[in-house]
């Protein structure tokens, strides 16, 4: 079933259009990755999909309904957004921060009900943050903070979770833990996950489908093994790479080539 539908969406912050006539569908239960070079429009697209930004032209529909006609409170019950640089909420403890995810449901300062505490606890269990409950957010590591922000988003009980560069600044172990968590939520709870990431290799492992953005348009769209090709990467990222394929599942794995070595016209001296 199509959950989100973008129809001929264009968007500009000022004079220049940064998204151009973009159309796509997101199915319920999908794990979608948005990739592409810096400035190609990934974050803008994620914000458009989640209703944070309104397209200048075209339409975004949630289950067939124009999201401009869905009240913000109702939208917050469906979609939760974890930003690249989430507000630090320094003065709060972890459990208070996660409980704030319940605020869109009931209005501020009215969320301390049994059910809210129970859902907050579940979100913390799912993200492995229960042990951090009484710690100050300010004292946590980057990976721990990220998990708390995901817990706060889950406390909204969304159908769609949007994450912008959710593993930026994390080391391999913590980045993998975040992806594992997202995959488990996607697989076990049917949560639709839409992420923006620079980590193409990891995206290939976890995402069902990728959108490759280039200059404000969708350059390629499909299963990771279909769109992660040397030709696409060269065109979109202006970078030469080699791609190995896992013989068992065909999944691609990119290796960067130093550009001076990869260009036969520039022999290494
Ligand atoms: P990406 O996430 O792929 O790096 P963005 O969606 O952040 O790309 O940005 C797409 C384009 O929009 C870039 O040219 C960027 O400079 C521009 N842009 C992003 N945010 C703003 C803003 N708030 N005001 C004006 N231009 C912006």
XYZ file of N, CA and C and ligand atoms in Angstrom:
834
model
N 0.833 -1.205 0.000
C 0.000 0.000 0.000
C 0.870 1.260 0.000
N 0.495 2.226 -0.842
C 1.271 3.478 -0.886
C 0.912 4.313 0.337
N 1.949 4.673 1.107
C 1.720 5.473 2.310
C 1.911 6.949 1.971
N 3.019 7.235 1.324
C 3.353 8.614 0.953
C 3.451 8.708 -0.559
N 2.928 9.790 -1.087
C 3.018 9.985 -2.533
C 3.415 11.435 -2.808
N 4.487 11.612 -3.555
C 4.910 12.955 -3.981
C 4.599 13.082 -5.458
N 3.885 14.176 -5.784
C 3.472 14.343 -7.177
C 3.991 15.672 -7.694
N 4.900 15.601 -8.630
C 5.448 16.796 -9.293
C 5.857 17.888 -8.311
N 6.604 17.478 -7.300
C 6.994 18.427 -6.250
C 8.204 19.260 -6.677
N 8.064 20.580 -6.538
C 9.209 21.474 -6.693
C 9.268 22.350 -5.455
N 10.490 22.761 -5.110
C 10.641 23.581 -3.904
C 11.804 24.550 -4.086
N 11.635 25.770 -3.592
C 12.757 26.715 -3.556
C 12.743 27.458 -2.224
N 13.968 27.713 -1.700
C 14.071 28.514 -0.475
C 14.041 29.989 -0.847
N 14.735 30.305 -1.951
C 14.761 31.693 -2.417
C 14.510 31.671 -3.924
N 15.371 32.311 -4.708
C 15.087 32.368 -6.146
C 15.275 31.015 -6.846
N 16.181 30.185 -6.318
C 16.549 28.966 -7.052
C 15.736 27.754 -6.602
N 15.252 27.024 -7.583
C 14.539 25.794 -7.255
C 15.571 24.747 -6.826
N 15.394 24.161 -5.636
C 16.342 23.130 -5.180
C 15.765 21.719 -5.335
N 14.453 21.617 -5.498
C 13.836 20.345 -5.918
C 13.028 20.644 -7.166
N 13.156 19.789 -8.161
C 12.513 20.063 -9.457
C 11.634 18.907 -9.897
N 10.341 19.139 -9.878
C 9.366 18.250 -10.490
C 9.587 16.783 -10.121
N 9.541 16.572 -8.825
C 9.934 15.261 -8.312
C 8.690 14.439 -7.939
N 8.638 13.223 -8.404
C 7.509 12.346 -8.080
C 8.024 11.006 -7.572
N 7.413 10.517 -6.503
C 7.768 9.171 -6.027
C 6.729 8.678 -5.018
N 6.738 7.373 -4.811
C 5.861 6.748 -3.817
C 6.703 6.089 -2.738
N 6.179 6.037 -1.534
C 6.801 5.233 -0.479
C 5.744 4.266 0.031
N 6.084 2.980 0.024
C 5.109 1.972 0.454
C 5.153 1.797 1.968
N 4.046 1.381 2.511
C 3.982 1.102 3.948
C 4.969 -0.028 4.287
N 5.737 0.165 5.350
C 6.670 -0.870 5.794
C 7.999 -0.869 5.058
N 8.199 0.127 4.202
C 9.445 0.183 3.436
C 10.588 0.770 4.276
N 11.807 0.377 3.933
C 13.006 0.995 4.523
C 13.710 1.671 3.351
N 13.504 2.994 3.262
C 13.966 3.746 2.093
C 15.173 4.609 2.459
N 16.184 4.584 1.618
C 17.358 5.436 1.832
C 17.441 6.500 0.753
N 17.734 7.728 1.172
C 17.938 8.817 0.204
C 19.423 9.138 0.211
N 20.067 8.970 -0.935
C 21.508 9.219 -1.022
C 21.759 10.279 -2.102
N 22.988 10.744 -2.159
C 23.332 11.765 -3.150
C 24.366 12.700 -2.567
N 25.044 13.460 -3.425
C 26.101 14.328 -2.931
C 25.572 15.506 -2.115
N 26.465 16.223 -1.471
C 26.084 17.416 -0.708
C 25.343 18.394 -1.612
N 24.277 18.968 -1.084
C 23.557 20.002 -1.825
C 22.614 19.461 -2.880
N 22.457 18.134 -2.975
C 21.600 17.590 -4.035
C 20.111 17.651 -3.662
N 19.810 18.002 -2.405
C 18.403 18.192 -2.018
C 17.840 17.129 -1.095
N 18.712 16.304 -0.508
C 18.242 15.182 0.318
C 17.471 15.655 1.552
N 18.076 16.575 2.303
C 17.418 17.040 3.531
C 16.133 17.777 3.195
N 16.170 18.565 2.145
C 14.963 19.288 1.733
C 13.858 18.293 1.381
N 14.217 17.251 0.658
C 13.227 16.231 0.289
C 12.633 15.568 1.539
N 13.491 15.236 2.502
C 13.011 14.597 3.734
C 12.039 15.524 4.474
N 12.380 16.827 4.494
C 11.499 17.780 5.183
C 10.180 17.965 4.450
N 10.234 17.873 3.138
C 8.985 17.967 2.346
C 8.109 16.745 2.638
N 8.744 15.555 2.635
C 7.979 14.312 2.867
C 7.300 14.329 4.229
N 7.961 14.949 5.212
C 7.441 14.890 6.576
C 6.535 16.075 6.904
N 6.309 16.947 5.927
C 5.392 18.068 6.151
C 6.019 19.250 6.853
N 7.333 19.187 7.137
C 7.993 20.332 7.787
C 8.067 21.499 6.799
N 8.331 21.182 5.530
C 8.320 22.193 4.473
C 7.165 21.899 3.527
N 6.623 22.947 2.962
C 5.498 22.791 2.026
C 6.019 23.072 0.619
N 5.752 22.179 -0.345
C 6.289 22.415 -1.685
C 5.680 23.647 -2.346
N 6.508 24.354 -3.127
C 6.015 25.506 -3.883
C 5.074 25.059 -4.989
N 5.388 23.928 -5.578
C 4.528 23.332 -6.612
C 4.362 21.859 -6.312
N 3.267 21.284 -6.748
C 3.050 19.852 -6.572
C 2.421 19.535 -5.226
N 2.350 18.261 -4.904
C 1.606 17.847 -3.710
C 2.244 16.644 -3.027
N 2.147 16.617 -1.700
C 2.538 15.430 -0.930
C 1.271 14.866 -0.311
N 1.033 13.580 -0.526
C -0.177 12.966 0.031
C 0.203 11.844 0.989
N -0.500 11.812 2.122
C -0.337 10.731 3.093
C -1.604 9.885 3.021
N -1.443 8.627 2.671
C -2.587 7.736 2.437
C -3.637 8.419 1.561
N -3.173 9.066 0.514
C -4.072 9.677 -0.460
C -4.590 11.056 -0.094
N -4.228 11.554 1.083
C -4.765 12.845 1.530
C -3.671 13.913 1.508
N -3.932 15.026 0.877
C -2.977 16.137 0.802
C -2.563 16.531 2.231
N -1.254 16.494 2.518
C -0.879 16.709 3.927
C -1.112 18.149 4.381
N -1.329 19.055 3.425
C -1.673 20.434 3.834
C -3.038 20.464 4.526
N -3.854 19.440 4.272
C -5.198 19.406 4.884
C -5.235 18.556 6.154
N -4.073 18.046 6.578
C -4.053 17.225 7.794
C -3.544 18.106 8.941
N -4.311 18.211 10.022
C -3.875 19.062 11.137
C -2.509 18.618 11.672
N -1.715 19.572 12.140
C -0.344 19.273 12.582
C -0.317 18.208 13.685
N -1.304 18.271 14.575
C -1.336 17.310 15.674
C -1.515 15.890 15.132
N -2.369 15.767 14.133
C -2.605 14.452 13.527
C -1.352 13.999 12.775
N -0.680 14.946 12.110
C 0.558 14.595 11.404
C 1.615 14.084 12.368
N 1.695 14.722 13.534
C 2.702 14.327 14.536
C 2.428 12.937 15.085
N 1.190 12.489 14.939
C 0.884 11.119 15.384
C 1.274 10.088 14.335
N 1.529 10.567 13.132
C 1.859 9.645 12.048
C 3.346 9.668 11.725
N 3.946 10.874 11.790
C 5.316 11.022 11.309
C 6.199 11.628 12.396
N 7.357 11.041 12.593
C 8.312 11.595 13.561
C 9.642 11.817 12.856
N 10.286 12.922 13.191
C 11.490 13.350 12.473
C 12.659 13.438 13.459
N 13.746 12.745 13.131
C 14.974 12.888 13.928
C 15.954 13.679 13.068
N 16.232 14.902 13.502
C 17.046 15.804 12.682
C 18.524 15.462 12.800
N 19.298 16.002 11.871
C 20.744 15.770 11.874
C 21.353 16.312 13.172
N 20.995 17.547 13.473
C 21.483 18.146 14.714
C 20.278 18.357 15.607
N 19.906 17.308 16.325
C 18.729 17.427 17.177
C 19.028 18.398 18.312
N 18.013 19.111 18.750
C 18.247 20.032 19.874
C 18.772 19.253 21.077
N 19.716 19.803 21.751
C 20.386 19.034 22.811
C 19.555 18.892 24.082
N 18.645 19.796 24.299
C 17.798 19.720 25.500
C 18.640 19.441 26.741
N 19.709 20.224 26.866
C 20.722 19.980 27.895
C 20.176 19.841 29.310
N 19.127 20.603 29.599
C 18.694 20.649 31.000
C 17.841 19.459 31.399
N 17.550 18.606 30.418
C 16.616 17.520 30.710
C 17.304 16.189 30.942
N 16.636 15.366 31.718
C 17.082 13.987 31.864
C 16.532 13.184 30.687
N 17.156 12.024 30.494
C 16.790 11.205 29.340
C 15.299 10.852 29.352
N 14.780 10.402 30.495
C 13.364 9.987 30.516
C 12.433 11.175 30.275
N 12.831 12.359 30.710
C 11.997 13.549 30.463
C 11.982 13.879 28.974
N 13.165 13.737 28.375
C 13.278 14.035 26.947
C 12.398 13.079 26.129
N 12.448 11.789 26.468
C 11.664 10.801 25.711
C 10.165 11.038 25.936
N 9.802 11.379 27.164
C 8.388 11.658 27.476
C 7.855 12.810 26.620
N 8.745 13.737 26.260
C 8.308 14.869 25.432
C 7.777 14.411 24.072
N 8.187 13.232 23.658
C 7.638 12.685 22.415
C 6.133 12.493 22.486
N 5.595 12.437 23.695
C 4.146 12.264 23.863
C 3.398 13.589 23.736
N 4.133 14.712 23.820
C 3.475 16.019 23.850
C 2.527 16.262 22.680
N 2.883 15.861 21.438
C 1.958 16.148 20.331
C 0.607 15.477 20.505
N 0.526 14.447 21.309
C -0.737 13.736 21.460
C -1.711 14.467 22.369
N -1.176 15.105 23.366
C -2.065 15.626 24.408
C -1.950 17.126 24.644
N -1.002 17.750 24.024
C -0.785 19.156 24.330
C 0.207 19.253 25.464
N 1.001 20.307 25.431
C 2.077 20.434 26.416
C 1.560 20.396 27.858
N 2.390 19.895 28.736
C 2.149 19.877 30.183
C 0.974 19.003 30.596
N 0.462 18.216 29.662
C -0.653 17.344 30.050
C -0.325 15.903 29.754
N 0.966 15.593 29.623
C 1.260 14.263 29.100
C 1.609 13.222 30.159
N 1.504 13.596 31.422
C 1.945 12.622 32.417
C 0.819 11.680 32.815
N 0.461 10.809 31.918
C -0.575 9.818 32.195
C 0.051 8.433 32.134
N -0.634 7.470 32.714
C -0.108 6.089 32.759
C 0.362 5.609 31.401
N -0.520 5.793 30.404
C -0.212 5.296 29.064
C 1.031 5.993 28.499
N 1.180 7.273 28.787
C 2.356 8.002 28.281
C 3.633 7.456 28.902
N 3.573 7.169 30.195
C 4.756 6.597 30.846
C 5.067 5.212 30.284
N 4.012 4.428 30.031
C 4.222 3.069 29.513
C 4.863 3.122 28.122
N 4.375 4.038 27.268
C 4.911 4.131 25.902
C 6.341 4.682 25.933
N 6.579 5.607 26.826
C 7.931 6.146 26.984
C 8.892 5.023 27.371
N 8.439 4.186 28.280
C 9.281 3.076 28.732
C 9.561 2.095 27.581
N 8.512 1.790 26.822
C 8.686 0.888 25.666
C 9.696 1.453 24.672
N 9.587 2.764 24.416
C 10.494 3.403 23.448
C 11.938 3.323 23.948
N 12.092 3.455 25.265
C 13.443 3.385 25.837
C 13.973 1.956 25.810
N 13.071 1.000 26.020
C 13.483 -0.410 25.929
C 13.945 -0.729 24.513
N 13.153 -0.286 23.541
C 13.452 -0.609 22.132
C 14.783 -0.018 21.692
N 15.148 1.117 22.272
C 16.369 1.808 21.837
C 17.550 1.553 22.775
N 17.327 0.722 23.783
C 18.409 0.420 24.723
C 18.819 1.620 25.557
N 17.874 2.506 25.871
C 18.218 3.709 26.627
C 17.651 3.700 28.052
N 17.017 2.579 28.418
C 16.396 2.522 29.738
C 17.415 2.734 30.860
N 18.586 2.180 30.678
C 19.621 2.312 31.714
C 20.115 3.757 31.854
N 19.825 4.562 30.839
C 20.295 5.954 30.867
C 19.227 6.891 31.431
N 18.067 6.313 31.834
C 16.866 7.117 32.118
C 17.101 8.351 32.979
N 17.908 8.215 34.025
C 18.024 9.364 34.930
C 19.280 10.187 34.674
N 19.967 9.883 33.577
C 21.164 10.682 33.237
C 20.742 11.983 32.555
N 21.604 12.988 32.647
C 21.350 14.220 31.901
C 21.753 14.022 30.446
N 20.927 14.519 29.568
C 21.221 14.360 28.140
C 22.600 14.953 27.808
N 22.910 16.031 28.479
C 24.177 16.731 28.197
C 25.394 15.854 28.449
N 25.240 14.850 29.310
C 26.403 14.039 29.696
C 26.584 12.795 28.832
N 25.739 12.609 27.823
C 25.799 11.372 27.039
C 26.745 11.501 25.848
N 27.171 10.330 25.344
C 27.990 10.325 24.126
C 27.087 10.586 22.915
N 27.709 10.835 21.761
C 26.942 11.107 20.545
C 25.984 9.980 20.191
N 26.468 8.736 20.318
C 25.634 7.586 19.975
C 24.468 7.430 20.932
N 24.737 7.664 22.206
C 23.668 7.553 23.209
C 22.606 8.636 22.976
N 23.078 9.850 22.713
C 22.125 10.952 22.458
C 21.250 10.620 21.258
N 21.889 10.082 20.223
C 21.130 9.757 19.012
C 20.040 8.748 19.334
N 20.379 7.743 20.150
C 19.379 6.731 20.512
C 18.241 7.354 21.324
N 18.580 8.321 22.173
C 17.536 8.992 22.964
C 16.604 9.778 22.035
N 17.178 10.439 21.037
C 16.326 11.196 20.104
C 15.436 10.252 19.294
N 15.969 9.079 18.983
C 15.133 8.102 18.277
C 14.024 7.620 19.222
N 14.367 7.401 20.493
C 13.349 6.989 21.479
C 12.256 8.049 21.580
N 12.656 9.312 21.600
C 11.678 10.404 21.691
C 10.748 10.375 20.467
N 11.347 10.121 19.295
C 10.529 10.037 18.076
C 9.585 8.833 18.156
N 10.078 7.699 18.679
C 9.226 6.501 18.779
C 8.077 6.707 19.758
N 8.320 7.536 20.785
C 7.266 7.796 21.766
C 6.069 8.492 21.116
N 6.286 9.076 19.945
C 5.171 9.658 19.194
C 4.297 8.565 18.581
N 4.767 7.327 18.658
C 4.089 6.187 18.010
C 3.828 6.451 16.525
N 4.863 6.835 15.803
C 4.640 7.194 14.400
C 4.473 5.958 13.524
N 3.901 6.191 12.345
C 3.897 5.137 11.323
C 5.136 5.267 10.458
N 5.633 6.516 10.355
C 6.831 6.764 9.539
C 7.868 7.467 10.399
N 9.087 6.942 10.343
C 10.190 7.578 11.065
C 11.158 8.141 10.030
N 11.406 9.445 10.108
C 12.345 10.103 9.208
C 13.640 10.376 9.965
N 14.749 10.035 9.363
C 16.030 10.312 10.030
C 16.990 10.964 9.051
N 17.519 12.105 9.488
C 18.472 12.824 8.644
C 19.876 12.569 9.163
N 20.688 11.890 8.376
C 22.077 11.619 8.756
C 22.172 11.091 10.185
N 21.411 10.033 10.430
C 21.280 9.566 11.810
C 22.573 8.968 12.351
N 23.500 8.646 11.473
C 24.735 8.032 11.974
C 25.948 8.937 11.754
N 25.699 10.191 11.355
C 26.834 11.105 11.196
C 27.528 11.265 12.548
N 28.777 11.370 12.548
C 29.622 11.540 13.752
C 29.692 10.302 14.641
N 29.109 9.188 14.207
C 29.183 7.983 15.047
C 30.259 7.041 14.512
N 30.912 6.319 15.421
C 31.890 5.337 14.948
C 31.150 4.113 14.406
N 31.916 3.177 13.820
C 31.289 2.054 13.112
C 30.351 1.260 13.999
N 30.810 1.000 15.232
C 30.002 0.170 16.128
C 28.662 0.845 16.420
N 28.707 2.137 16.737
C 27.469 2.823 17.101
C 26.589 3.077 15.881
N 27.218 3.331 14.736
C 26.433 3.527 13.512
C 25.692 2.234 13.161
N 26.397 1.107 13.272
C 25.762 -0.175 12.967
C 24.635 -0.461 13.950
N 24.848 -0.105 15.215
C 23.808 -0.348 16.224
C 22.545 0.445 15.877
N 22.713 1.677 15.395
C 21.537 2.478 15.016
C 20.818 1.832 13.833
N 21.579 1.414 12.827
C 20.955 0.770 11.668
C 20.263 -0.538 12.076
N 20.901 -1.314 12.963
C 20.273 -2.561 13.438
C 18.944 -2.266 14.132
N 18.962 -1.215 14.944
C 17.748 -0.826 15.665
C 16.644 -0.442 14.678
N 16.999 0.374 13.688
C 15.997 0.800 12.704
C 15.441 -0.398 11.945
N 16.348 -1.324 11.601
C 15.918 -2.506 10.849
C 14.966 -3.354 11.697
N 15.290 -3.498 12.981
C 14.428 -4.290 13.864
C 13.047 -3.645 13.988
N 13.002 -2.320 14.126
C 11.711 -1.630 14.234
C 10.913 -1.785 12.946
N 11.640 -1.724 11.851
C 11.018 -1.858 10.531
C 10.456 -3.266 10.339
N 11.263 -4.256 10.679
C 10.891 -5.652 10.445
C 9.845 -6.135 11.448
N 10.059 -5.809 12.723
C 9.211 -6.391 13.770
C 7.942 -5.579 14.020
N 8.023 -4.265 13.822
C 6.850 -3.444 14.138
C 6.234 -2.813 12.904
N 6.801 -3.120 11.754
C 6.228 -2.588 10.508
C 6.415 -1.095 10.339
N 7.339 -0.503 11.099
C 7.572 0.936 10.991
C 8.173 1.261 9.618
N 7.626 2.254 8.955
C 8.217 2.720 7.696
C 9.372 3.646 8.050
N 10.536 3.390 7.471
C 11.727 4.181 7.817
C 12.251 4.859 6.561
N 12.477 6.157 6.664
C 13.059 6.903 5.536
C 14.281 7.649 6.059
N 15.447 7.313 5.526
C 16.671 7.939 6.043
C 17.426 8.655 4.933
N 18.097 9.729 5.345
C 19.102 10.359 4.490
C 20.448 9.925 5.027
N 21.297 9.425 4.151
C 22.613 9.012 4.635
C 23.688 9.214 3.574
N 24.913 9.426 4.065
C 26.066 9.481 3.161
C 26.736 8.125 3.054
N 26.339 7.218 3.936
C 27.028 5.935 4.006
C 26.360 4.948 3.045
N 26.828 4.961 1.815
C 26.145 4.177 0.780
C 26.284 2.680 1.037
N 27.449 2.264 1.517
C 27.641 0.826 1.751
C 26.662 0.302 2.798
N 26.501 1.059 3.872
C 25.578 0.621 4.919
C 24.138 0.728 4.420
N 23.856 1.787 3.679
C 22.503 1.927 3.116
C 22.174 0.722 2.239
N 23.159 0.265 1.473
C 22.928 -0.885 0.588
C 22.582 -2.135 1.387
N 23.186 -2.250 2.566
C 22.932 -3.421 3.395
C 21.542 -3.415 4.016
N 21.064 -2.224 4.397
C 19.849 -2.156 5.212
C 18.599 -1.718 4.446
N 18.768 -0.918 3.410
C 17.590 -0.323 2.766
C 16.999 -1.261 1.720
N 15.660 -1.270 1.634
C 14.989 -2.044 0.588
C 15.172 -1.352 -0.752
N 15.181 -0.016 -0.692
C 15.191 0.760 -1.926
C 15.972 2.044 -1.667
N 16.611 2.539 -2.708
C 17.357 3.796 -2.589
C 16.857 4.798 -3.624
N 16.837 6.075 -3.211
C 16.641 7.181 -4.155
C 17.975 7.887 -4.251
N 18.498 7.999 -5.461
C 19.767 8.704 -5.629
C 19.463 10.099 -6.180
N 19.754 11.115 -5.362
C 19.445 12.495 -5.757
C 20.618 13.116 -6.502
N 20.291 13.971 -7.464
C 21.310 14.713 -8.204
C 20.713 16.043 -8.632
N 21.281 17.118 -8.142
C 20.850 18.471 -8.524
C 19.341 18.658 -8.440
N 18.772 18.213 -7.319
C 17.361 18.475 -7.059
C 16.371 17.553 -7.749
N 16.881 16.514 -8.402
C 15.991 15.546 -9.049
C 16.371 14.142 -8.610
N 15.459 13.190 -8.842
C 15.795 11.791 -8.582
C 16.533 11.278 -9.813
N 17.808 10.966 -9.615
C 18.628 10.512 -10.736
C 18.376 9.024 -10.997
N 18.266 8.253 -9.911
C 18.024 6.815 -10.048
C 17.257 6.341 -8.830
N 16.499 5.296 -9.006
C 15.641 4.813 -7.927
C 15.488 3.309 -8.103
N 15.682 2.556 -7.032
C 15.511 1.113 -7.155
C 16.226 0.375 -6.039
N 16.328 -0.930 -6.191
C 17.029 -1.725 -5.186
C 18.510 -1.341 -5.207
N 19.185 -1.438 -4.052
C 20.587 -1.000 -3.997
C 21.439 -1.605 -5.107
N 21.238 -2.906 -5.370
C 22.092 -3.551 -6.376
C 21.830 -3.030 -7.784
N 20.647 -2.417 -7.971
C 20.340 -1.873 -9.298
C 20.965 -0.494 -9.506
N 20.985 0.304 -8.455
C 21.379 1.699 -8.705
C 22.793 2.051 -8.243
N 23.389 1.194 -7.404
C 24.774 1.491 -7.026
C 25.688 0.861 -8.069
N 25.953 1.646 -9.080
C 26.810 1.182 -10.171
C 27.944 2.182 -10.343
N 29.021 1.723 -10.930
C 30.163 2.627 -11.138
C 29.747 3.814 -12.001
N 28.908 3.558 -13.000
C 28.496 4.643 -13.905
C 27.657 5.685 -13.152
N 26.689 5.231 -12.331
C 25.860 6.188 -11.580
C 26.692 6.998 -10.602
N 27.604 6.337 -9.910
C 28.421 7.047 -8.919
C 29.319 8.074 -9.624
N 29.853 7.689 -10.767
C 30.740 8.613 -11.493
C 29.955 9.845 -11.938
N 28.748 9.615 -12.420
C 27.921 10.723 -12.932
C 27.449 11.651 -11.794
N 26.963 11.039 -10.722
C 26.308 11.834 -9.679
C 27.320 12.424 -8.689
N 28.308 11.624 -8.309
C 29.279 12.083 -7.306
C 30.561 12.604 -7.953
N 30.660 12.479 -9.271
C 31.868 12.891 -9.994
C 33.103 12.266 -9.357
N 32.975 11.005 -9.040
C 34.041 10.270 -8.359
C 34.158 8.885 -8.971
N 35.376 8.445 -9.142
C 35.560 7.088 -9.670
C 35.722 6.120 -8.513
N 34.997 5.029 -8.597
C 35.041 4.021 -7.532
C 35.114 2.639 -8.169
N 35.462 1.654 -7.355
C 35.258 0.275 -7.808
C 34.160 -0.319 -6.937
N 33.398 -1.193 -7.520
C 32.298 -1.806 -6.778
C 32.448 -3.319 -6.827
N 32.553 -3.915 -5.649
C 32.554 -5.383 -5.555
C 31.123 -5.806 -5.264
N 30.812 -7.023 -5.661
C 29.473 -7.516 -5.341
C 29.575 -8.777 -4.500
N 28.797 -8.802 -3.439
C 28.754 -9.992 -2.610
C 28.166 -11.135 -3.449
N 28.925 -12.233 -3.646
C 28.447 -13.289 -4.529
C 27.149 -13.931 -4.039
N 26.882 -13.849 -2.737
C 25.673 -14.509 -2.216
C 24.399 -13.714 -2.497
N 24.461 -12.386 -2.271
C 23.216 -11.618 -2.415
C 23.327 -10.500 -3.454
N 24.481 -10.375 -4.069
C 24.641 -9.370 -5.125
C 24.759 -7.956 -4.607
N 24.791 -7.780 -3.262
C 24.832 -6.418 -2.725
C 26.171 -5.757 -3.043
N 26.090 -4.480 -3.448
C 27.317 -3.792 -3.842
C 28.104 -3.254 -2.656
N 29.407 -3.171 -2.844
C 30.258 -2.554 -1.822
C 31.267 -1.659 -2.548
N 31.205 -0.382 -2.208
C 32.029 0.610 -2.910
C 33.404 0.727 -2.272
N 34.432 0.805 -3.105
C 35.750 1.209 -2.608
C 36.154 2.471 -3.356
N 36.600 3.452 -2.593
C 37.038 4.694 -3.226
C 38.383 4.481 -3.880
N 38.581 5.130 -5.011
C 39.887 5.101 -5.653
C 40.480 6.496 -5.510
N 41.727 6.602 -5.084
C 42.343 7.934 -5.124
C 42.254 8.427 -6.565
N 41.785 9.664 -6.761
C 41.467 10.093 -8.121
C 42.697 10.141 -9.034
N 43.851 10.442 -8.455
C 45.046 10.506 -9.284
C 45.428 9.107 -9.783
N 45.057 8.066 -8.977
C 45.380 6.706 -9.391
C 44.358 6.157 -10.375
N 43.102 6.642 -10.240
C 42.050 6.040 -11.033
C 42.005 6.610 -12.452
N 42.616 7.769 -12.667
C 42.566 8.377 -13.985
C 43.794 7.948 -14.780
N 43.592 7.126 -15.812
C 44.743 6.611 -16.541
C 45.539 7.720 -17.233
N 44.858 8.899 -17.403
C 45.600 9.991 -18.045
C 46.546 10.682 -17.073
N 46.410 10.331 -15.795
C 47.287 10.966 -14.804
C 48.126 9.892 -14.135
N 49.150 9.395 -14.789
C 49.957 8.355 -14.165
C 50.636 8.864 -12.893
N 50.732 7.982 -11.914
C 51.367 8.360 -10.654
C 52.871 8.351 -10.845
N 53.495 9.453 -10.432
C 54.942 9.531 -10.650
C 55.677 8.922 -9.473
P 21.634 17.884 0.897
O 20.838 17.415 2.078
O 21.606 16.928 -0.248
O 23.033 18.281 1.250
P 19.950 20.224 1.043
O 18.547 19.781 0.876
O 20.422 20.518 2.424
O 20.927 19.194 0.316
O 20.176 21.534 0.172
C 19.794 21.626 -1.195
C 20.085 23.033 -1.668
O 19.277 23.963 -0.968
C 21.530 23.468 -1.448
O 21.934 24.228 -2.561
C 21.457 24.327 -0.219
O 22.455 25.328 -0.242
C 20.076 24.948 -0.337
N 19.502 25.236 0.991
C 19.325 24.348 1.981
N 18.729 24.931 3.040
C 18.542 26.233 2.706
C 17.970 27.367 3.370
N 17.469 27.268 4.607
N 17.945 28.539 2.703
C 18.430 28.651 1.436
N 18.978 27.615 0.743
C 19.033 26.434 1.367
